[in-house]
C-alpha cells in the first residue's frame, strides 16, 4: 500500500494529492487516530507506525487504514462527493451518508473486490489480499 501512495502522488498530482508521515505523538492526530485526510489541502497524514507496519508486515490493519484514507481523498476531493453528513446531533442519518462508512466501503472494495471474494473463505481472502482476519471475515 505504501507503493500505491507513491504512485498516487504522481497520478493524482492534478488534485494536489500528498501524504505526510508524522511521529505517532504529533498533535495533528486525535486520540486513537491512525491517520487523517485534509480534504481542503489534499494531504493525508499518517502515523509513522502505520507506514512502518504497512511496509514490514504482510497481514496488517495498516493496509486498510491507508486504503480508507485514500477513499476519503478519492470520494470527497477527486469526485467531490461532499453531500455526506457528519453530525454530532441526535438526528439519525442514513448509513451511506456517513463519510467513515463511505471510506470503509471504498477500502473494502479496493483491497478485497466483492466479485472476487464471493466464493472464498475468510482464510482465503486473508491470504489472497493480505488483510487482517477481521477484515476478511467482515468481507
Short mmCIF file of N, CA and C in Angstrom, two decimals:
data_model
loop_
_atom_site.label_atom_id
_atom_site.label_comp_id
_atom_site.label_asym_id
_atom_site.label_seq_id
_atom_site.Cartn_x
_atom_site.Cartn_y
_atom_site.Cartn_z
N UNK A 1 0.82 -1.19 0.00
CA UNK A 1 0.00 0.00 0.00
C UNK A 1 0.86 1.26 0.00
N UNK A 2 2.04 1.19 0.56
CA UNK A 2 2.92 2.37 0.55
C UNK A 2 3.31 2.69 -0.89
N UNK A 3 3.54 1.66 -1.70
CA UNK A 3 3.83 1.89 -3.12
C UNK A 3 2.65 2.55 -3.82
N UNK A 4 1.43 2.15 -3.44
CA UNK A 4 0.23 2.77 -4.01
C UNK A 4 0.20 4.25 -3.69
N UNK A 5 0.55 4.61 -2.47
CA UNK A 5 0.61 6.03 -2.10
C UNK A 5 1.59 6.79 -2.98
N UNK A 6 2.75 6.20 -3.21
CA UNK A 6 3.76 6.85 -4.05
C UNK A 6 3.26 7.01 -5.49
N UNK A 7 2.60 5.99 -6.01
CA UNK A 7 2.05 6.07 -7.38
C UNK A 7 0.97 7.14 -7.45
N UNK A 8 0.09 7.19 -6.44
CA UNK A 8 -0.98 8.19 -6.44
C UNK A 8 -0.44 9.62 -6.36
N UNK A 9 0.72 9.80 -5.75
CA UNK A 9 1.33 11.12 -5.68
C UNK A 9 1.54 11.68 -7.08
N UNK A 10 1.89 10.81 -8.01
CA UNK A 10 2.08 11.24 -9.40
C UNK A 10 0.77 11.24 -10.18
N UNK A 11 0.00 10.17 -10.05
CA UNK A 11 -1.24 10.03 -10.82
C UNK A 11 -2.29 11.07 -10.46
N UNK A 12 -2.31 11.49 -9.20
CA UNK A 12 -3.33 12.43 -8.75
C UNK A 12 -2.75 13.81 -8.46
N UNK A 13 -1.62 14.12 -9.08
CA UNK A 13 -0.98 15.41 -8.80
C UNK A 13 -1.87 16.59 -9.17
N UNK A 14 -2.74 16.42 -10.15
CA UNK A 14 -3.67 17.48 -10.53
C UNK A 14 -4.70 17.77 -9.45
N UNK A 15 -4.86 16.86 -8.53
CA UNK A 15 -5.78 17.04 -7.40
C UNK A 15 -5.02 17.37 -6.12
N UNK A 16 -3.71 17.66 -6.28
CA UNK A 16 -2.83 18.01 -5.17
C UNK A 16 -2.75 16.92 -4.11
N UNK A 17 -2.73 15.66 -4.56
CA UNK A 17 -2.58 14.54 -3.62
C UNK A 17 -1.20 14.59 -2.99
N UNK A 18 -1.16 14.46 -1.70
CA UNK A 18 0.09 14.46 -0.97
C UNK A 18 -0.11 13.66 0.32
N UNK A 19 0.91 12.97 0.73
CA UNK A 19 0.83 12.32 2.05
C UNK A 19 2.08 12.65 2.85
N UNK A 20 1.88 12.73 4.15
CA UNK A 20 2.94 13.09 5.07
C UNK A 20 2.96 12.06 6.20
N UNK A 21 4.15 11.62 6.55
CA UNK A 21 4.33 10.68 7.66
C UNK A 21 4.85 11.48 8.85
N UNK A 22 4.13 11.37 9.96
CA UNK A 22 4.47 12.13 11.17
C UNK A 22 4.69 11.20 12.35
N UNK A 23 5.42 11.66 13.36
CA UNK A 23 5.57 10.85 14.57
C UNK A 23 4.20 10.52 15.17
N UNK A 24 4.11 9.37 15.79
CA UNK A 24 2.84 8.92 16.35
C UNK A 24 2.23 9.91 17.34
N UNK A 25 3.06 10.67 18.04
CA UNK A 25 2.55 11.59 19.04
C UNK A 25 2.34 13.01 18.51
N UNK A 26 2.36 13.19 17.20
CA UNK A 26 2.15 14.52 16.63
C UNK A 26 0.76 15.04 16.99
N UNK A 27 0.67 16.33 17.22
CA UNK A 27 -0.59 16.94 17.66
C UNK A 27 -1.67 16.97 16.58
N UNK A 28 -1.32 16.66 15.34
CA UNK A 28 -2.34 16.64 14.27
C UNK A 28 -3.33 15.49 14.50
N UNK A 29 -2.89 14.45 15.21
CA UNK A 29 -3.74 13.27 15.42
C UNK A 29 -4.55 13.39 16.71
N UNK A 30 -5.79 13.00 16.61
CA UNK A 30 -6.63 12.90 17.80
C UNK A 30 -6.35 11.56 18.47
N UNK A 31 -6.85 11.39 19.67
CA UNK A 31 -6.64 10.15 20.41
C UNK A 31 -7.18 8.98 19.58
N UNK A 32 -6.41 7.91 19.49
CA UNK A 32 -6.77 6.67 18.77
C UNK A 32 -6.83 6.84 17.25
N UNK A 33 -6.43 7.98 16.74
CA UNK A 33 -6.47 8.22 15.29
C UNK A 33 -5.15 7.76 14.67
N UNK A 34 -5.23 6.96 13.62
CA UNK A 34 -4.04 6.42 12.96
C UNK A 34 -3.62 7.27 11.76
N UNK A 35 -4.59 7.97 11.19
CA UNK A 35 -4.34 8.77 10.01
C UNK A 35 -5.45 9.81 9.89
N UNK A 36 -5.23 10.79 9.03
CA UNK A 36 -6.21 11.86 8.87
C UNK A 36 -6.06 12.44 7.47
N UNK A 37 -7.18 12.68 6.80
CA UNK A 37 -7.17 13.29 5.48
C UNK A 37 -7.75 14.69 5.56
N UNK A 38 -6.98 15.65 5.04
CA UNK A 38 -7.47 17.02 4.94
C UNK A 38 -7.96 17.21 3.51
N UNK A 39 -9.27 17.19 3.35
CA UNK A 39 -9.87 17.30 2.01
C UNK A 39 -9.56 18.64 1.37
N UNK A 40 -9.48 19.68 2.16
CA UNK A 40 -9.24 21.02 1.63
C UNK A 40 -7.86 21.14 1.00
N UNK A 41 -6.83 20.61 1.67
CA UNK A 41 -5.47 20.74 1.15
C UNK A 41 -5.04 19.56 0.29
N UNK A 42 -5.75 18.44 0.41
CA UNK A 42 -5.37 17.24 -0.34
C UNK A 42 -4.27 16.44 0.31
N UNK A 43 -4.04 16.67 1.59
CA UNK A 43 -2.96 15.99 2.30
C UNK A 43 -3.51 14.91 3.22
N UNK A 44 -2.88 13.75 3.16
CA UNK A 44 -3.19 12.67 4.09
C UNK A 44 -2.03 12.57 5.07
N UNK A 45 -2.34 12.56 6.35
CA UNK A 45 -1.34 12.43 7.40
C UNK A 45 -1.41 11.02 7.97
N UNK A 46 -0.25 10.37 8.04
CA UNK A 46 -0.17 9.02 8.59
C UNK A 46 0.79 9.01 9.77
N UNK A 47 0.43 8.23 10.79
CA UNK A 47 1.38 7.99 11.86
C UNK A 47 2.51 7.14 11.33
N UNK A 48 3.69 7.38 11.84
CA UNK A 48 4.87 6.60 11.46
C UNK A 48 4.63 5.10 11.62
N UNK A 49 3.98 4.72 12.69
CA UNK A 49 3.75 3.31 12.97
C UNK A 49 2.86 2.65 11.92
N UNK A 50 1.95 3.39 11.33
CA UNK A 50 1.08 2.84 10.28
C UNK A 50 1.90 2.53 9.03
N UNK A 51 2.74 3.45 8.63
CA UNK A 51 3.58 3.23 7.44
C UNK A 51 4.59 2.13 7.70
N UNK A 52 5.15 2.11 8.89
CA UNK A 52 6.10 1.05 9.27
C UNK A 52 5.44 -0.32 9.18
N UNK A 53 4.25 -0.43 9.74
CA UNK A 53 3.53 -1.70 9.72
C UNK A 53 3.19 -2.12 8.28
N UNK A 54 2.71 -1.18 7.49
CA UNK A 54 2.35 -1.49 6.10
C UNK A 54 3.57 -1.91 5.28
N UNK A 55 4.71 -1.40 5.63
CA UNK A 55 5.94 -1.70 4.90
C UNK A 55 6.50 -3.07 5.27
N UNK A 56 6.36 -3.46 6.53
CA UNK A 56 7.06 -4.65 7.01
C UNK A 56 6.20 -5.85 7.37
N UNK A 57 4.89 -5.67 7.45
CA UNK A 57 4.04 -6.80 7.83
C UNK A 57 3.12 -7.16 6.68
N UNK A 58 2.89 -8.44 6.54
CA UNK A 58 2.08 -8.92 5.43
C UNK A 58 0.58 -8.75 5.67
N UNK A 59 0.10 -9.17 6.81
CA UNK A 59 -1.32 -9.10 7.12
C UNK A 59 -1.51 -8.08 8.24
N UNK A 60 -1.84 -6.88 7.88
CA UNK A 60 -1.91 -5.85 8.90
C UNK A 60 -3.07 -4.89 8.68
N UNK A 61 -3.48 -4.28 9.75
CA UNK A 61 -4.56 -3.30 9.73
C UNK A 61 -4.14 -2.04 8.95
N UNK A 62 -2.87 -1.76 8.92
CA UNK A 62 -2.36 -0.54 8.28
C UNK A 62 -2.78 -0.46 6.81
N UNK A 63 -2.83 -1.59 6.12
CA UNK A 63 -3.24 -1.55 4.71
C UNK A 63 -4.66 -1.03 4.57
N UNK A 64 -5.54 -1.44 5.47
CA UNK A 64 -6.92 -0.97 5.45
C UNK A 64 -6.96 0.52 5.79
N UNK A 65 -6.15 0.93 6.77
CA UNK A 65 -6.09 2.34 7.15
C UNK A 65 -5.68 3.20 5.97
N UNK A 66 -4.67 2.78 5.25
CA UNK A 66 -4.20 3.54 4.08
C UNK A 66 -5.29 3.59 3.02
N UNK A 67 -5.90 2.46 2.71
CA UNK A 67 -6.97 2.43 1.71
C UNK A 67 -8.16 3.28 2.15
N UNK A 68 -8.46 3.28 3.44
CA UNK A 68 -9.55 4.10 3.99
C UNK A 68 -9.29 5.58 3.72
N UNK A 69 -8.08 6.03 3.99
CA UNK A 69 -7.74 7.45 3.77
C UNK A 69 -7.71 7.79 2.28
N UNK A 70 -7.25 6.88 1.46
CA UNK A 70 -7.32 7.09 0.01
C UNK A 70 -8.79 7.23 -0.40
N UNK A 71 -9.65 6.44 0.23
CA UNK A 71 -11.09 6.55 -0.03
C UNK A 71 -11.62 7.92 0.27
N UNK A 72 -11.24 8.49 1.41
CA UNK A 72 -11.66 9.86 1.73
C UNK A 72 -11.21 10.82 0.63
N UNK A 73 -9.95 10.68 0.22
CA UNK A 73 -9.40 11.58 -0.80
C UNK A 73 -10.16 11.45 -2.12
N UNK A 74 -10.31 10.23 -2.60
CA UNK A 74 -10.98 9.99 -3.89
C UNK A 74 -12.44 10.42 -3.85
N UNK A 75 -13.16 9.97 -2.84
CA UNK A 75 -14.60 10.24 -2.77
C UNK A 75 -14.92 11.70 -2.49
N UNK A 76 -14.15 12.31 -1.60
CA UNK A 76 -14.53 13.63 -1.13
C UNK A 76 -13.72 14.78 -1.71
N UNK A 77 -12.62 14.48 -2.40
CA UNK A 77 -11.87 15.53 -3.08
C UNK A 77 -11.92 15.35 -4.59
N UNK A 78 -11.52 14.19 -5.08
CA UNK A 78 -11.49 13.96 -6.53
C UNK A 78 -12.90 13.95 -7.11
N UNK A 79 -13.78 13.15 -6.52
CA UNK A 79 -15.14 13.05 -7.03
C UNK A 79 -16.06 14.12 -6.46
N UNK A 80 -15.54 14.83 -5.47
CA UNK A 80 -16.27 15.95 -4.86
C UNK A 80 -17.64 15.53 -4.32
N UNK A 81 -17.70 14.35 -3.74
CA UNK A 81 -18.95 13.89 -3.14
C UNK A 81 -19.07 14.46 -1.74
N UNK A 82 -19.37 15.73 -1.68
CA UNK A 82 -19.43 16.42 -0.40
C UNK A 82 -20.83 16.41 0.20
N UNK A 83 -21.74 15.64 -0.36
CA UNK A 83 -23.10 15.59 0.17
C UNK A 83 -23.23 14.55 1.26
N UNK A 84 -22.18 14.42 2.07
CA UNK A 84 -22.23 13.48 3.18
C UNK A 84 -22.59 14.23 4.44
N UNK A 85 -22.85 13.49 5.46
CA UNK A 85 -23.30 14.09 6.72
C UNK A 85 -22.36 13.72 7.84
N UNK A 86 -21.87 14.71 8.53
CA UNK A 86 -21.05 14.48 9.73
C UNK A 86 -21.76 15.26 10.83
N UNK A 87 -22.36 14.56 11.73
CA UNK A 87 -23.19 15.22 12.71
C UNK A 87 -22.88 14.78 14.12
N UNK A 88 -23.09 15.68 15.07
CA UNK A 88 -22.96 15.32 16.47
C UNK A 88 -24.32 15.40 17.16
N UNK A 89 -25.34 15.73 16.38
CA UNK A 89 -26.68 15.83 16.96
C UNK A 89 -27.30 14.43 17.07
N UNK A 90 -28.51 14.39 17.56
CA UNK A 90 -29.20 13.12 17.72
C UNK A 90 -30.04 12.77 16.50
N UNK A 91 -29.82 13.48 15.39
CA UNK A 91 -30.53 13.19 14.16
C UNK A 91 -29.98 11.90 13.59
N UNK A 92 -30.86 10.99 13.23
CA UNK A 92 -30.42 9.72 12.66
C UNK A 92 -30.12 9.94 11.18
N UNK A 93 -28.89 9.67 10.80
CA UNK A 93 -28.51 9.82 9.40
C UNK A 93 -28.51 8.46 8.73
N UNK A 94 -28.67 8.48 7.43
CA UNK A 94 -28.58 7.24 6.66
C UNK A 94 -27.13 6.80 6.68
N UNK A 95 -26.90 5.49 6.81
CA UNK A 95 -25.54 4.97 6.93
C UNK A 95 -24.66 5.39 5.77
N UNK A 96 -25.20 5.41 4.56
CA UNK A 96 -24.39 5.75 3.39
C UNK A 96 -24.01 7.23 3.34
N UNK A 97 -24.58 8.04 4.22
CA UNK A 97 -24.21 9.46 4.30
C UNK A 97 -23.02 9.69 5.22
N UNK A 98 -22.65 8.68 5.98
CA UNK A 98 -21.54 8.79 6.92
C UNK A 98 -20.22 8.69 6.17
N UNK A 99 -19.36 9.70 6.24
CA UNK A 99 -18.09 9.65 5.50
C UNK A 99 -17.17 8.52 5.94
N UNK A 100 -17.28 8.10 7.19
CA UNK A 100 -16.45 6.98 7.65
C UNK A 100 -16.94 5.67 7.04
N UNK A 101 -18.24 5.49 6.95
CA UNK A 101 -18.80 4.31 6.28
C UNK A 101 -18.38 4.32 4.81
N UNK A 102 -18.45 5.47 4.18
CA UNK A 102 -18.06 5.58 2.76
C UNK A 102 -16.61 5.18 2.57
N UNK A 103 -15.72 5.68 3.41
CA UNK A 103 -14.29 5.36 3.28
C UNK A 103 -14.02 3.90 3.60
N UNK A 104 -14.73 3.34 4.58
CA UNK A 104 -14.56 1.91 4.89
C UNK A 104 -15.04 1.04 3.73
N UNK A 105 -16.14 1.41 3.12
CA UNK A 105 -16.67 0.66 1.98
C UNK A 105 -15.71 0.73 0.81
N UNK A 106 -15.16 1.92 0.55
CA UNK A 106 -14.16 2.09 -0.50
C UNK A 106 -12.95 1.19 -0.23
N UNK A 107 -12.44 1.23 1.01
CA UNK A 107 -11.26 0.44 1.36
C UNK A 107 -11.52 -1.06 1.19
N UNK A 108 -12.69 -1.50 1.60
CA UNK A 108 -13.03 -2.93 1.46
C UNK A 108 -13.03 -3.35 0.00
N UNK A 109 -13.65 -2.55 -0.83
CA UNK A 109 -13.74 -2.89 -2.26
C UNK A 109 -12.37 -2.77 -2.93
N UNK A 110 -11.60 -1.78 -2.53
CA UNK A 110 -10.27 -1.56 -3.09
C UNK A 110 -9.34 -2.73 -2.76
N UNK A 111 -9.38 -3.18 -1.52
CA UNK A 111 -8.47 -4.24 -1.07
C UNK A 111 -8.98 -5.65 -1.37
N UNK A 112 -10.31 -5.82 -1.31
CA UNK A 112 -10.91 -7.15 -1.44
C UNK A 112 -12.14 -7.05 -2.35
N UNK A 113 -11.94 -6.99 -3.65
CA UNK A 113 -13.08 -6.80 -4.55
C UNK A 113 -14.19 -7.83 -4.30
N UNK A 114 -15.39 -7.33 -4.11
CA UNK A 114 -16.53 -8.18 -3.76
C UNK A 114 -16.70 -9.35 -4.71
N UNK A 115 -16.67 -9.09 -5.99
CA UNK A 115 -16.87 -10.14 -7.00
C UNK A 115 -15.81 -11.24 -6.88
N UNK A 116 -14.61 -10.87 -6.51
CA UNK A 116 -13.52 -11.84 -6.40
C UNK A 116 -13.56 -12.64 -5.09
N UNK A 117 -14.34 -12.15 -4.13
CA UNK A 117 -14.38 -12.78 -2.80
C UNK A 117 -15.60 -13.65 -2.57
N UNK A 118 -16.54 -13.64 -3.48
CA UNK A 118 -17.82 -14.32 -3.24
C UNK A 118 -17.70 -15.80 -2.89
N UNK A 119 -16.78 -16.51 -3.48
CA UNK A 119 -16.67 -17.94 -3.24
C UNK A 119 -15.44 -18.32 -2.41
N UNK A 120 -14.89 -17.34 -1.68
CA UNK A 120 -13.70 -17.60 -0.89
C UNK A 120 -14.04 -17.64 0.60
N UNK A 121 -13.29 -18.41 1.34
CA UNK A 121 -13.43 -18.40 2.80
C UNK A 121 -12.68 -17.19 3.36
N UNK A 122 -12.90 -16.91 4.62
CA UNK A 122 -12.18 -15.81 5.27
C UNK A 122 -10.67 -16.01 5.19
N UNK A 123 -10.23 -17.24 5.43
CA UNK A 123 -8.80 -17.52 5.37
C UNK A 123 -8.24 -17.30 3.97
N UNK A 124 -9.00 -17.68 2.96
CA UNK A 124 -8.55 -17.48 1.58
C UNK A 124 -8.49 -16.00 1.23
N UNK A 125 -9.46 -15.24 1.69
CA UNK A 125 -9.46 -13.79 1.45
C UNK A 125 -8.25 -13.16 2.13
N UNK A 126 -8.00 -13.55 3.37
CA UNK A 126 -6.86 -13.02 4.11
C UNK A 126 -5.55 -13.29 3.38
N UNK A 127 -5.37 -14.53 2.96
CA UNK A 127 -4.13 -14.91 2.26
C UNK A 127 -3.99 -14.21 0.93
N UNK A 128 -5.06 -14.16 0.16
CA UNK A 128 -5.01 -13.60 -1.19
C UNK A 128 -4.82 -12.09 -1.20
N UNK A 129 -5.47 -11.40 -0.25
CA UNK A 129 -5.47 -9.94 -0.29
C UNK A 129 -4.66 -9.28 0.83
N UNK A 130 -3.98 -10.09 1.65
CA UNK A 130 -3.07 -9.57 2.68
C UNK A 130 -3.77 -8.59 3.62
N UNK A 131 -4.93 -8.99 4.11
CA UNK A 131 -5.69 -8.19 5.06
C UNK A 131 -5.76 -8.93 6.39
N UNK A 132 -6.25 -8.27 7.40
CA UNK A 132 -6.41 -8.93 8.69
C UNK A 132 -7.56 -9.94 8.61
N UNK A 133 -7.57 -10.86 9.54
CA UNK A 133 -8.65 -11.84 9.59
C UNK A 133 -9.98 -11.14 9.83
N UNK A 134 -9.99 -10.12 10.64
CA UNK A 134 -11.19 -9.36 10.93
C UNK A 134 -11.78 -8.75 9.64
N UNK A 135 -10.91 -8.14 8.84
CA UNK A 135 -11.37 -7.55 7.57
C UNK A 135 -11.89 -8.63 6.62
N UNK A 136 -11.19 -9.75 6.58
CA UNK A 136 -11.61 -10.85 5.70
C UNK A 136 -12.95 -11.41 6.15
N UNK A 137 -13.15 -11.56 7.44
CA UNK A 137 -14.42 -12.09 7.96
C UNK A 137 -15.56 -11.12 7.68
N UNK A 138 -15.30 -9.83 7.80
CA UNK A 138 -16.34 -8.83 7.52
C UNK A 138 -16.72 -8.87 6.04
N UNK A 139 -15.71 -9.03 5.19
CA UNK A 139 -15.98 -9.09 3.74
C UNK A 139 -16.80 -10.32 3.43
#
